[in-house]
PDB file of C-alpha atoms in Angstrom:
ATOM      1  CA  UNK A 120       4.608  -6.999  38.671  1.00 74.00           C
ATOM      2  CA  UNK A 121       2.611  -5.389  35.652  1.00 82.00           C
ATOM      3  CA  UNK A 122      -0.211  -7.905  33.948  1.00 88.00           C
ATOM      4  CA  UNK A 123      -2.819  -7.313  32.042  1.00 92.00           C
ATOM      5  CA  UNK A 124      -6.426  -9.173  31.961  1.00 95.00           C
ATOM      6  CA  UNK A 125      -8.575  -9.181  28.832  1.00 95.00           C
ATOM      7  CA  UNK A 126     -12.106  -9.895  30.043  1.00 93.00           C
ATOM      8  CA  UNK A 127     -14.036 -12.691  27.096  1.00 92.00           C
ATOM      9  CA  UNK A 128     -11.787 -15.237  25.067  1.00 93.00           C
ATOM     10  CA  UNK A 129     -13.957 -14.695  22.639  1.00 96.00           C
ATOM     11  CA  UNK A 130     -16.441 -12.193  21.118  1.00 97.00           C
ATOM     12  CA  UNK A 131     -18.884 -11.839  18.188  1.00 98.00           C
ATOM     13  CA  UNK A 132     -20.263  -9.294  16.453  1.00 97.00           C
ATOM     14  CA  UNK A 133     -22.208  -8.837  13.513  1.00 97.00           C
ATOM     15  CA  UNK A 134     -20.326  -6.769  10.111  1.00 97.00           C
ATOM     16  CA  UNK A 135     -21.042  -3.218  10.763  1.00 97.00           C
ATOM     17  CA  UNK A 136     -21.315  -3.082  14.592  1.00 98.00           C
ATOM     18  CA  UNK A 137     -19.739  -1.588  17.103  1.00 98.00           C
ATOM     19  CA  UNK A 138     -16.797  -3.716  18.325  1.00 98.00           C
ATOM     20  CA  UNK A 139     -15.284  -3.622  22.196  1.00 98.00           C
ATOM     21  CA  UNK A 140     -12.390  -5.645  23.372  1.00 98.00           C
ATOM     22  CA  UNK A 141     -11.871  -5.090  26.999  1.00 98.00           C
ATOM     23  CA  UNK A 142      -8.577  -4.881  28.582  1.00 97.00           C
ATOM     24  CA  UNK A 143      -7.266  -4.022  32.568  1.00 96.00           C
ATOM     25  CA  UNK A 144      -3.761  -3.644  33.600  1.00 93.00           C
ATOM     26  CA  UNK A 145      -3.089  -3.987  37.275  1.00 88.00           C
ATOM     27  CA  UNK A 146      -0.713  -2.090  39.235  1.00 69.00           C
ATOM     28  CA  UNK A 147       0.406   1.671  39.212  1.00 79.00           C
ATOM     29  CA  UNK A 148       0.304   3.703  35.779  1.00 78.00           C
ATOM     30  CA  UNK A 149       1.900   2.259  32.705  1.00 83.00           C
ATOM     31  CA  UNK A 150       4.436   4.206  30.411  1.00 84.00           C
ATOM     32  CA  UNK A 151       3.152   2.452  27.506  1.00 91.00           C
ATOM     33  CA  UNK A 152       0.305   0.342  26.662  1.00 93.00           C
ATOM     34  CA  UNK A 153      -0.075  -1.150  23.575  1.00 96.00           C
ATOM     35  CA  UNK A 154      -3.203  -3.417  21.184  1.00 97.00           C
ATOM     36  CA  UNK A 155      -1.825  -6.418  18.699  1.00 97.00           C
ATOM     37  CA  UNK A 156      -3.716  -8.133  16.301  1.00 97.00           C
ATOM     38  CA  UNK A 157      -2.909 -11.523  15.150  1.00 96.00           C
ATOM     39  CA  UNK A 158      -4.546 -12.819  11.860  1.00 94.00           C
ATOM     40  CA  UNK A 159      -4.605 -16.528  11.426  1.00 89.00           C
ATOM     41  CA  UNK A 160      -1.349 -18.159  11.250  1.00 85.00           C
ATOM     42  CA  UNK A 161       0.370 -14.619  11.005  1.00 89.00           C
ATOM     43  CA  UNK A 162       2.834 -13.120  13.908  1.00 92.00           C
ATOM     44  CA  UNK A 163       1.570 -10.241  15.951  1.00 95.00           C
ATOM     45  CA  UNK A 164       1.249  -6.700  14.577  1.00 95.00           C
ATOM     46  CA  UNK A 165       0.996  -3.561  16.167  1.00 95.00           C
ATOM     47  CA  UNK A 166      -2.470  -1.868  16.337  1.00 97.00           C
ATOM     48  CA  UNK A 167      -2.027   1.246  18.559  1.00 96.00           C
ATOM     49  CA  UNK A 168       0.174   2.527  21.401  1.00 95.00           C
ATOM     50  CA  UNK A 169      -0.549   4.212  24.665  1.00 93.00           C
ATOM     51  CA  UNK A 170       1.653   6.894  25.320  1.00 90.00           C
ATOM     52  CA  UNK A 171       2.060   8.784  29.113  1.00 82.00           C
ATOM     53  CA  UNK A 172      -0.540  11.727  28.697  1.00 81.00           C
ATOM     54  CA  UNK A 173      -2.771  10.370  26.394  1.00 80.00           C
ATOM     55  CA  UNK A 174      -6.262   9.532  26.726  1.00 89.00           C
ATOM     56  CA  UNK A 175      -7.678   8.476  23.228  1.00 94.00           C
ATOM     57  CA  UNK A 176      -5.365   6.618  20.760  1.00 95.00           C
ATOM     58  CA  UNK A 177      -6.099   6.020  17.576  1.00 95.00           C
ATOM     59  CA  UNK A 178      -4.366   3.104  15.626  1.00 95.00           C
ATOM     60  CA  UNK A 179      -4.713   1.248  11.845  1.00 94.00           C
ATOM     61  CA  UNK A 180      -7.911  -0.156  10.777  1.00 93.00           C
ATOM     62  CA  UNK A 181      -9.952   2.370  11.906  1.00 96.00           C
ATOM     63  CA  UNK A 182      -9.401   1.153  15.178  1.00 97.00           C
ATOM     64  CA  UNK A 183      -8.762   3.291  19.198  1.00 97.00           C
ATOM     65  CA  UNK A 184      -8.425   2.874  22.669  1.00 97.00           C
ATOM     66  CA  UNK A 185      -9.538   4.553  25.319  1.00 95.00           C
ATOM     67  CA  UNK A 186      -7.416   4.891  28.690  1.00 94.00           C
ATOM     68  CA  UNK A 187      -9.063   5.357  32.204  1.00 93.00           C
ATOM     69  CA  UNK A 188      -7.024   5.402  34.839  1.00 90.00           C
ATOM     70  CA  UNK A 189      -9.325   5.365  37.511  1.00 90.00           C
ATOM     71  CA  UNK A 190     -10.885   2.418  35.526  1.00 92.00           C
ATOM     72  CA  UNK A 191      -7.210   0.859  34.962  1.00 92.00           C
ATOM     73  CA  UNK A 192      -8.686   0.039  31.509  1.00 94.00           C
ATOM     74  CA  UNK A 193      -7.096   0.710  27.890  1.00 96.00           C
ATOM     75  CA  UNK A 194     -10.788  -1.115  26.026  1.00 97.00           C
ATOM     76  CA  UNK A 195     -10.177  -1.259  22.099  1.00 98.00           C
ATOM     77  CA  UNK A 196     -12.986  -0.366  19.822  1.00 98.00           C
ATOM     78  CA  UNK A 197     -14.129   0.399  16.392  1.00 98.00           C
ATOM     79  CA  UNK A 198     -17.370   1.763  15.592  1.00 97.00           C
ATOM     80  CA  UNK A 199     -18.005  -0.280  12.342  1.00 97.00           C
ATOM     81  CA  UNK A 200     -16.859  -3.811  12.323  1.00 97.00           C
ATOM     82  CA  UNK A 201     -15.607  -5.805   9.041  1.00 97.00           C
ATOM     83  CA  UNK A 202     -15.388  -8.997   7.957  1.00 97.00           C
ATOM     84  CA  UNK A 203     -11.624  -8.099   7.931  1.00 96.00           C
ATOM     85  CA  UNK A 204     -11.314  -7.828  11.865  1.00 97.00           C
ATOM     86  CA  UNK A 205     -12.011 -11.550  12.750  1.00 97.00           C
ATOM     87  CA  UNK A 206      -8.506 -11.941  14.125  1.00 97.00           C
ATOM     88  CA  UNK A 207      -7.034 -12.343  17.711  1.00 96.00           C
ATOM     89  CA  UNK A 208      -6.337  -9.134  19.643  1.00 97.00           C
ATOM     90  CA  UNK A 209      -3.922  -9.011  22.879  1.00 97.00           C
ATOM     91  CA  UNK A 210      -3.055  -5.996  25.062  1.00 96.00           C
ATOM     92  CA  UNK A 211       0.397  -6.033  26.181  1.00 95.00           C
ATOM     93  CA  UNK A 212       1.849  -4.084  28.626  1.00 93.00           C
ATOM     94  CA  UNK A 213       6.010  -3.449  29.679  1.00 90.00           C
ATOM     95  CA  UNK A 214       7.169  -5.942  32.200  1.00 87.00           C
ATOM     96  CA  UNK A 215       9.188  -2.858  33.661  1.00 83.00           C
ATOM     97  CA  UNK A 216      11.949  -5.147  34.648  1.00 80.00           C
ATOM     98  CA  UNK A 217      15.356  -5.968  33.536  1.00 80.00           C
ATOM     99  CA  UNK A 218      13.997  -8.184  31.054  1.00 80.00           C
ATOM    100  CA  UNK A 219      12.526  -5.572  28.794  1.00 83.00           C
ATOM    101  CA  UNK A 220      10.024  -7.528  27.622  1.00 87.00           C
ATOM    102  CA  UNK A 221       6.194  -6.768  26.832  1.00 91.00           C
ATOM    103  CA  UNK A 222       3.460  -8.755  29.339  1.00 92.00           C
ATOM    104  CA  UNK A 223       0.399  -9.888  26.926  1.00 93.00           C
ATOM    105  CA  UNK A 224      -2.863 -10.541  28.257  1.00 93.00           C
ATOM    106  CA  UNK A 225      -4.664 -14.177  26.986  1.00 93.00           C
ATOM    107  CA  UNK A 226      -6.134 -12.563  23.678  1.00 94.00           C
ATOM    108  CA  UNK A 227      -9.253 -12.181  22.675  1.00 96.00           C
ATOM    109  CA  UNK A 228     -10.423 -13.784  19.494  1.00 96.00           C
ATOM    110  CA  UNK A 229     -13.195 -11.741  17.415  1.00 97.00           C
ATOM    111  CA  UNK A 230     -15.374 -13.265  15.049  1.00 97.00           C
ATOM    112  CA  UNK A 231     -17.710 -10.636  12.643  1.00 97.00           C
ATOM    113  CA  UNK A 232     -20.759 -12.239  11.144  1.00 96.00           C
ATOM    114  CA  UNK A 233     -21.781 -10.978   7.861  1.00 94.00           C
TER     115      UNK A 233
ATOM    116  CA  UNK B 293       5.635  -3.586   7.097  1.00 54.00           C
ATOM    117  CA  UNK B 294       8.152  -5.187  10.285  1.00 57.00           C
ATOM    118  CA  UNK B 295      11.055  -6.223   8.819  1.00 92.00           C
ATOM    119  CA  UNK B 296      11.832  -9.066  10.938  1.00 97.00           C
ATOM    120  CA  UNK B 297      11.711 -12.579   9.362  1.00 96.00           C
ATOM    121  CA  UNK B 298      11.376 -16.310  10.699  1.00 97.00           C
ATOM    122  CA  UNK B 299      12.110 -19.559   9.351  1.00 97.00           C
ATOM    123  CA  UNK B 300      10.602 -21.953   8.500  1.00 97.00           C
ATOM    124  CA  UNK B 301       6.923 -21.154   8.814  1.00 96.00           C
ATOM    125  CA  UNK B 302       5.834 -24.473   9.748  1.00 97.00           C
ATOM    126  CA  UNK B 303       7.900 -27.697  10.264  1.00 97.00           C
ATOM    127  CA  UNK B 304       7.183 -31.540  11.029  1.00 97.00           C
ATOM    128  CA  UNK B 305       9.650 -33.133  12.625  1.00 97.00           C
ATOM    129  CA  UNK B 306      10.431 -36.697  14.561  1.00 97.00           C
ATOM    130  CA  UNK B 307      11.194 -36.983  18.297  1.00 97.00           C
ATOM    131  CA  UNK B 308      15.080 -36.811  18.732  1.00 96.00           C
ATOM    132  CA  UNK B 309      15.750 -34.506  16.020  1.00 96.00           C
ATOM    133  CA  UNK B 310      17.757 -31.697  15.934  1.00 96.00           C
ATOM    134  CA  UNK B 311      15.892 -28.663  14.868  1.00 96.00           C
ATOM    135  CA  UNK B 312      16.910 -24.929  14.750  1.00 97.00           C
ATOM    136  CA  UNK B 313      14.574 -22.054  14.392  1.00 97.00           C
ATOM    137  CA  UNK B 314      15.572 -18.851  12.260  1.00 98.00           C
ATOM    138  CA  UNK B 315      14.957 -15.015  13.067  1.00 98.00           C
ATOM    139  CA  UNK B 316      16.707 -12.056  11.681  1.00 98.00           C
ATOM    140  CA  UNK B 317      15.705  -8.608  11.356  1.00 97.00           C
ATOM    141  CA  UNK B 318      16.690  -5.751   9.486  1.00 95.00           C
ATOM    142  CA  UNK B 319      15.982  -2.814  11.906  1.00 94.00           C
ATOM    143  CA  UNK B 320      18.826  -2.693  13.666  1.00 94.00           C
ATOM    144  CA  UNK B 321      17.467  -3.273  16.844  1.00 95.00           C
ATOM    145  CA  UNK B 322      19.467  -4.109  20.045  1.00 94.00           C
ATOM    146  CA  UNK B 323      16.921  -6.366  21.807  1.00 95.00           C
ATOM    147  CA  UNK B 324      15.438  -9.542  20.525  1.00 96.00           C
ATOM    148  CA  UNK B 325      12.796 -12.182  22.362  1.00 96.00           C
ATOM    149  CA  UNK B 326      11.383 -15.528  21.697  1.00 96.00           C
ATOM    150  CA  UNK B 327       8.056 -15.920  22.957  1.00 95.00           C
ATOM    151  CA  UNK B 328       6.128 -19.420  22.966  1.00 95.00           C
ATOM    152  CA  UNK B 329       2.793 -19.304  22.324  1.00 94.00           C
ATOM    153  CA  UNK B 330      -0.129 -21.988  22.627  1.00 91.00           C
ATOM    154  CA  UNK B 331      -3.503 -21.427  21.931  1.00 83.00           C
ATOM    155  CA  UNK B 332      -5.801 -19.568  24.641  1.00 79.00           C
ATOM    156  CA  UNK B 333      -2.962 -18.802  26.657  1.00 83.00           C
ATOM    157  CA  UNK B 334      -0.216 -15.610  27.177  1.00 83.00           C
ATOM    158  CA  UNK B 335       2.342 -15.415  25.149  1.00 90.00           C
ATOM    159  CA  UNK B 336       5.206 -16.785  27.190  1.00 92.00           C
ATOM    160  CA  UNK B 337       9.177 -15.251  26.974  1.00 93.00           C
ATOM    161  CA  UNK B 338      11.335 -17.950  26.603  1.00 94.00           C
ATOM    162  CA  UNK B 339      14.501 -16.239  26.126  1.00 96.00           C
ATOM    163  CA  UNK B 340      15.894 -12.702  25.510  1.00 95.00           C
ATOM    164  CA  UNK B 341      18.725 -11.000  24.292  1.00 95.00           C
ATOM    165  CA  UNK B 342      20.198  -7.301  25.219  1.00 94.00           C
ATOM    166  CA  UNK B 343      22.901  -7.432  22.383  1.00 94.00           C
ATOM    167  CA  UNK B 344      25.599  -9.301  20.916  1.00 96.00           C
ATOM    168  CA  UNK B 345      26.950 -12.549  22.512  1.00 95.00           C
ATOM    169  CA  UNK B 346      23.823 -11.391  25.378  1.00 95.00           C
ATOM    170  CA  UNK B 347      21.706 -14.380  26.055  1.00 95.00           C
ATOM    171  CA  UNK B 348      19.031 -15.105  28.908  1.00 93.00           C
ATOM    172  CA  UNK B 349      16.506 -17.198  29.398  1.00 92.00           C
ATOM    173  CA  UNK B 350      13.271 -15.686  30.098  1.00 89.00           C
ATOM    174  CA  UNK B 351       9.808 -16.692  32.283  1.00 81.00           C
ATOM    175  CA  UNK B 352       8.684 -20.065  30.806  1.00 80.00           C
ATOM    176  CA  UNK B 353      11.588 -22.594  31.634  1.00 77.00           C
ATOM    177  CA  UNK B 354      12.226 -24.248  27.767  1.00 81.00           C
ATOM    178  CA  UNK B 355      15.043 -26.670  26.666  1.00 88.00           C
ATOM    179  CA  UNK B 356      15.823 -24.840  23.741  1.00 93.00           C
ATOM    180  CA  UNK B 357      19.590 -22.512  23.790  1.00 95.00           C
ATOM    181  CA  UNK B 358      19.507 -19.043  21.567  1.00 96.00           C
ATOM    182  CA  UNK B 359      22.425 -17.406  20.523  1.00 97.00           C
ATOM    183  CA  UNK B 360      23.485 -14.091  19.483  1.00 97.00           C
ATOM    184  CA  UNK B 361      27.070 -13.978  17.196  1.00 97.00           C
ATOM    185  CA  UNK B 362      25.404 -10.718  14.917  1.00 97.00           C
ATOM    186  CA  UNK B 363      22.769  -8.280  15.949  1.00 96.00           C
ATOM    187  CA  UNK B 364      20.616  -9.094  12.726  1.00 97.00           C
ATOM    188  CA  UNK B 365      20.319 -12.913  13.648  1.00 97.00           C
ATOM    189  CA  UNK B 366      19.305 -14.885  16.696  1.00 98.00           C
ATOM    190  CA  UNK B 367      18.132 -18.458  16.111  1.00 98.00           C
ATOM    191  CA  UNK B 368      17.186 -20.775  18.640  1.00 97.00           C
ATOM    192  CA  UNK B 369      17.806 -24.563  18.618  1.00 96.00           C
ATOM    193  CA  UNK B 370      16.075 -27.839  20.204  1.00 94.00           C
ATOM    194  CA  UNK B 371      19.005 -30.341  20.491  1.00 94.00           C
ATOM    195  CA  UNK B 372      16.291 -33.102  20.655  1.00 95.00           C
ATOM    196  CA  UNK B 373      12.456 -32.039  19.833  1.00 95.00           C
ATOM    197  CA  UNK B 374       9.907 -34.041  22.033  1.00 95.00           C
ATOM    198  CA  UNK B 375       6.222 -33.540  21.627  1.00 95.00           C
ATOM    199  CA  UNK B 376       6.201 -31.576  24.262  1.00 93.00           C
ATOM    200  CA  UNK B 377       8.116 -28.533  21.927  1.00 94.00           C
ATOM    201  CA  UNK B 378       5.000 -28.540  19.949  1.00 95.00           C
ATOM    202  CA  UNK B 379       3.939 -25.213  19.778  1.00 95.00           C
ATOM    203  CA  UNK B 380       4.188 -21.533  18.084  1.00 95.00           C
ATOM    204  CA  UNK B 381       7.697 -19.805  17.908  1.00 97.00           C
ATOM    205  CA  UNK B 382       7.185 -16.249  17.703  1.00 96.00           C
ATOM    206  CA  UNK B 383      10.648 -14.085  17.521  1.00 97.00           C
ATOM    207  CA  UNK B 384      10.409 -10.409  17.918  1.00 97.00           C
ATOM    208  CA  UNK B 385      12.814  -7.135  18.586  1.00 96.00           C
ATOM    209  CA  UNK B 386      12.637  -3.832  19.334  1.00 94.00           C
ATOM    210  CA  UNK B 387      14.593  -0.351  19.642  1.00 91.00           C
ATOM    211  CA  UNK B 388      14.408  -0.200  23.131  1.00 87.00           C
ATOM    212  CA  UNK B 389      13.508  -1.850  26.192  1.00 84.00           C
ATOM    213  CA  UNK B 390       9.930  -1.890  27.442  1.00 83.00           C
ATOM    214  CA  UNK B 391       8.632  -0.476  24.105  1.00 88.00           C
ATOM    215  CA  UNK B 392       6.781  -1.668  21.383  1.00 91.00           C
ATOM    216  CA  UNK B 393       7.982  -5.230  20.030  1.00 94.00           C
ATOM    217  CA  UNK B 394       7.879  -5.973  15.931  1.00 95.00           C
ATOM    218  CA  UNK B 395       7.371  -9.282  15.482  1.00 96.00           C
ATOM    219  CA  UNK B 396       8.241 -11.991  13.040  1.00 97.00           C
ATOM    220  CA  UNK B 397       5.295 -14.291  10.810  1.00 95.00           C
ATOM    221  CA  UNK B 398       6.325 -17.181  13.399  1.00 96.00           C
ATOM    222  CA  UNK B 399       7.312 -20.791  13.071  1.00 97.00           C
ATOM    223  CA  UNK B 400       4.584 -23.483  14.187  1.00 96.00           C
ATOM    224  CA  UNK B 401       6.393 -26.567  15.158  1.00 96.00           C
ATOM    225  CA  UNK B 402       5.020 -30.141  15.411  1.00 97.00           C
ATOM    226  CA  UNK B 403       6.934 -32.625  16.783  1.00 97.00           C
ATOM    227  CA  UNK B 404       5.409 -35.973  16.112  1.00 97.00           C
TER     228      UNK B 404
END
């Protein structure tokens, strides 16, 4: 079955940095791979999609994601952090099965320090 | 801007009470999900649906029922809320399955 593991709960960066939000998914090649972001007390919105093909995707906010297979990694990162970023960010992946569902890792929560 | 909506956005309510949790979208979409979600963990399905009058329960085993009488609409109900149903409703759909998922603002429930 597909998962996903983001490595660090939480991280912290200072406004202006670079961020990186690490993110594995375990078994064979994804279709689709995808970033939320979840502001406080807000649902989950869509940051960027991996596509079959694809290497770098770019998504809203200035944010992309990188995908390695032989790393099975799909890391988000932005080169320029803003106060605006400190939200939660999950990396979901299809479940593949009947269900249809996405699989979402733990989430990450990112804090930017002016 | 997703144009799926939940209500209500946050709601206190006694143990024993009957409570039932709004979601409707506007896309058109075929398949809809509830996910639970607690704080530091996954997001956990709770139940899907494939259609109209197509219900399932997902993953994470969860007292609540979910129908599905019109695509746009698919509200889920506690018959009796215990403190144990405190926790964040998130509804979501999408186009197709194993695709991207547009989610709703979410309902936080406390059951005191």
């Amino acid at each position: 079955a597909q998962s996903v593991t983001q490595l660090g709960s939480h991280v912290s960066v200072s406004e202006g940095a670079l961020v990186l939000l690490r993110c594995n998914y375990s078994s064979s090649v994804p279709p689709y791979l995808f970033w939320y972001v979840q502001y406080p007390n807000q649902g989950l919105q869509l940051l960027l999609k991996y596509t079959t093909g694809a290497t770098l995707v770019k998504g809203i906010n200035g944010f992309e994601a990188e995908f390695k297979k032989s790393e099975t990694s799909f890391h988000l990162t932005k080169p320029s952090a803003h106060m605006s970023d400190a939200a939660e960010y999950f990396c979901a992946v299809p479940s593949g099965g009947s269900q249809g569902n996405l699989i979402f890792g733990k989430g990450t929560k990112l804090s930017v320090k002016p | 801007e997703a144009d799926i909506y939940q209500t209500p956005r946050y709601l206190v309510i006694g143990t024993g009470k009957k409570i039932t949790l709004e979601c409707s979208q506007t896309m058109g979409h075929d398949k809809m999900y509830w996910y639970q979600q607690d704080p530091g963990m996954e997001l956990h399905l709770i139940h899907y649906s494939y259609g109209v009058n197509s219900t399932e329960k997902g993953d994470l085993s969860s007292e609540s029922t979910v129908s599905r009488i019109r695509t746009e609409h698919f509200p889920l109900t506690l018959e009796s809320a215990r403190p144990s149903h405190t926790s964040q409703y998130l509804c979501a759909s999408s186009l197709t399955m194993n695709t991207e998922a547009f989610f709703g603002q979410g309902t936080r429930l406390t059951v005191v």
